[in-house]
Amino acid sequence: MALKYCQSHKCHTYDTKDRKRGSKGNKTNQTRRRSEFYYGNGNFCSLNCYDDWARDFMDRAIDSISGRLNEPLIMSEENAWRKRRSYSFDNGNYQPTYFWHNACTGEDRQITEEEFRNQSQPNL
């Protein structure tokens, strides 16, 4: 597995032993490098680093990528459909059931596994 760096622009400013690099008398702090991170969708080594990045860049990310909401989003029967799966135990095996679930009405519509993988909206 390839190593990757923490994406915080302030990671190297935290003074911890694992960030120290260099020979005695010439030590510097460096950004953490690991095979796996657990914060911010695997991009940050700690919650501190994630918070530093979010504090400085989150507004810019929202404005440029998803757009800032200026009015509430409203769930209706038409946009409340979510894909779900459930499992039942039958004859020593787990049997999956795939379906669309409407969060407003509580209605379920069964679909095939292929439809589950390929559909982004239910066929109403």
Coordinates of C-alpha atoms in Angstrom, one line a residue:
M1 CA 0.0 0.0 0.0
A2 CA 1.4 3.4 -1.0
L3 CA 2.0 6.0 1.7
K4 CA 0.3 9.3 1.5
Y5 CA 0.6 12.6 3.3
C6 CA -1.8 14.4 5.6
Q7 CA -3.5 17.1 3.5
S8 CA -3.5 19.8 6.3
H9 CA -1.4 22.8 5.5
K10 CA -0.6 23.0 9.3
C11 CA 0.2 19.3 10.0
H12 CA 4.0 20.0 10.3
T13 CA 3.4 22.7 12.9
Y14 CA 2.3 20.2 15.6
D15 CA 5.4 19.2 17.6
T16 CA 5.2 15.4 18.0
K17 CA 7.8 12.7 17.9
D18 CA 6.4 11.0 14.7
R19 CA 6.7 14.3 12.8
K20 CA 10.4 14.8 13.7
R21 CA 12.9 14.1 10.9
G22 CA 16.6 14.6 10.5
S23 CA 19.8 13.9 12.4
K24 CA 20.5 15.1 15.9
G25 CA 20.9 18.8 16.0
N26 CA 19.2 19.2 12.6
K27 CA 15.7 18.0 13.3
T28 CA 12.7 19.4 11.6
N29 CA 9.0 18.7 11.7
Q30 CA 7.4 17.2 8.6
T31 CA 3.8 16.4 7.6
R32 CA 2.7 13.0 8.7
R33 CA 3.0 10.2 6.1
R34 CA 0.9 7.0 6.5
S35 CA -0.7 4.3 4.6
E36 CA -4.1 5.1 6.0
F37 CA -5.8 8.1 7.7
Y38 CA -9.1 8.1 9.5
Y39 CA -10.3 11.7 9.4
G40 CA -11.9 13.7 6.6
N41 CA -12.6 10.8 4.3
G42 CA -9.0 9.5 4.7
N43 CA -7.2 12.8 4.0
F44 CA -6.2 13.9 7.5
C45 CA -4.1 12.3 10.2
S46 CA -6.0 13.8 13.1
L47 CA -9.1 15.8 14.0
N48 CA -6.8 18.8 14.7
C49 CA -5.5 18.7 11.1
Y50 CA -9.0 18.3 9.7
D51 CA -10.3 21.2 11.8
D52 CA -7.3 23.4 10.7
W53 CA -8.1 22.7 7.0
A54 CA -11.8 23.1 7.5
R55 CA -11.4 26.5 9.3
D56 CA -9.3 27.9 6.5
F57 CA -10.8 26.3 3.3
M58 CA -14.3 24.9 4.0
D59 CA -16.1 28.1 2.9
R60 CA -14.2 28.2 -0.3
A61 CA -14.8 24.5 -1.0
I62 CA -18.6 24.9 -0.4
D63 CA -18.8 28.0 -2.6
S64 CA -16.8 26.6 -5.5
I65 CA -17.8 22.9 -5.5
S66 CA -21.3 22.3 -4.3
G67 CA -22.6 25.9 -4.1
R68 CA -23.9 27.6 -0.9
L69 CA -27.5 27.0 -0.1
N70 CA -29.6 30.2 0.1
E71 CA -32.9 28.5 0.7
P72 CA -33.8 25.2 2.3
L73 CA -33.9 21.9 0.4
I74 CA -37.3 20.3 0.7
M75 CA -38.0 16.5 0.6
S76 CA -41.1 15.6 -1.3
E77 CA -42.6 12.2 -2.4
E78 CA -40.8 12.6 -5.7
N79 CA -37.3 13.1 -4.4
A80 CA -37.5 10.9 -1.2
W81 CA -36.6 7.6 -2.9
R82 CA -33.5 5.8 -1.5
K83 CA -32.0 2.5 -2.5
R84 CA -31.9 0.0 0.3
R85 CA -31.1 -3.7 0.8
S86 CA -32.0 -6.0 3.6
Y87 CA -30.9 -9.6 4.4
S88 CA -32.8 -12.6 5.6
F89 CA -31.3 -15.8 6.8
D90 CA -32.8 -18.8 4.8
N91 CA -31.5 -22.4 4.7
G92 CA -28.1 -21.4 6.1
N93 CA -27.5 -18.5 3.7
Y94 CA -28.1 -14.8 3.8
Q95 CA -30.6 -13.8 1.0
P96 CA -30.4 -10.1 0.0
T97 CA -33.6 -8.2 -0.9
Y98 CA -33.1 -5.0 -2.9
F99 CA -35.7 -2.2 -3.0
W100 CA -36.4 1.5 -3.3
H101 CA -37.7 3.1 -0.1
N102 CA -39.6 6.3 0.0
A103 CA -38.8 8.2 3.2
C104 CA -41.9 10.3 3.0
T105 CA -44.5 7.7 2.3
G106 CA -42.8 4.6 3.7
E107 CA -43.5 2.8 0.5
D108 CA -41.1 0.0 -0.6
R109 CA -40.7 -1.2 -4.2
Q110 CA -38.6 -4.4 -4.8
I111 CA -36.0 -4.4 -7.5
T112 CA -33.4 -6.8 -8.8
E113 CA -29.8 -6.8 -7.9
E114 CA -28.9 -5.5 -11.3
E115 CA -31.4 -2.6 -11.0
F116 CA -29.9 -1.9 -7.6
R117 CA -26.4 -1.5 -9.1
N118 CA -27.4 0.4 -12.2
Q119 CA -30.5 2.6 -11.4
S120 CA -30.0 6.1 -9.9
Q121 CA -33.7 6.9 -9.8
P122 CA -36.7 4.5 -9.5
N123 CA -38.8 3.8 -12.5
L124 CA -42.1 5.2 -11.4

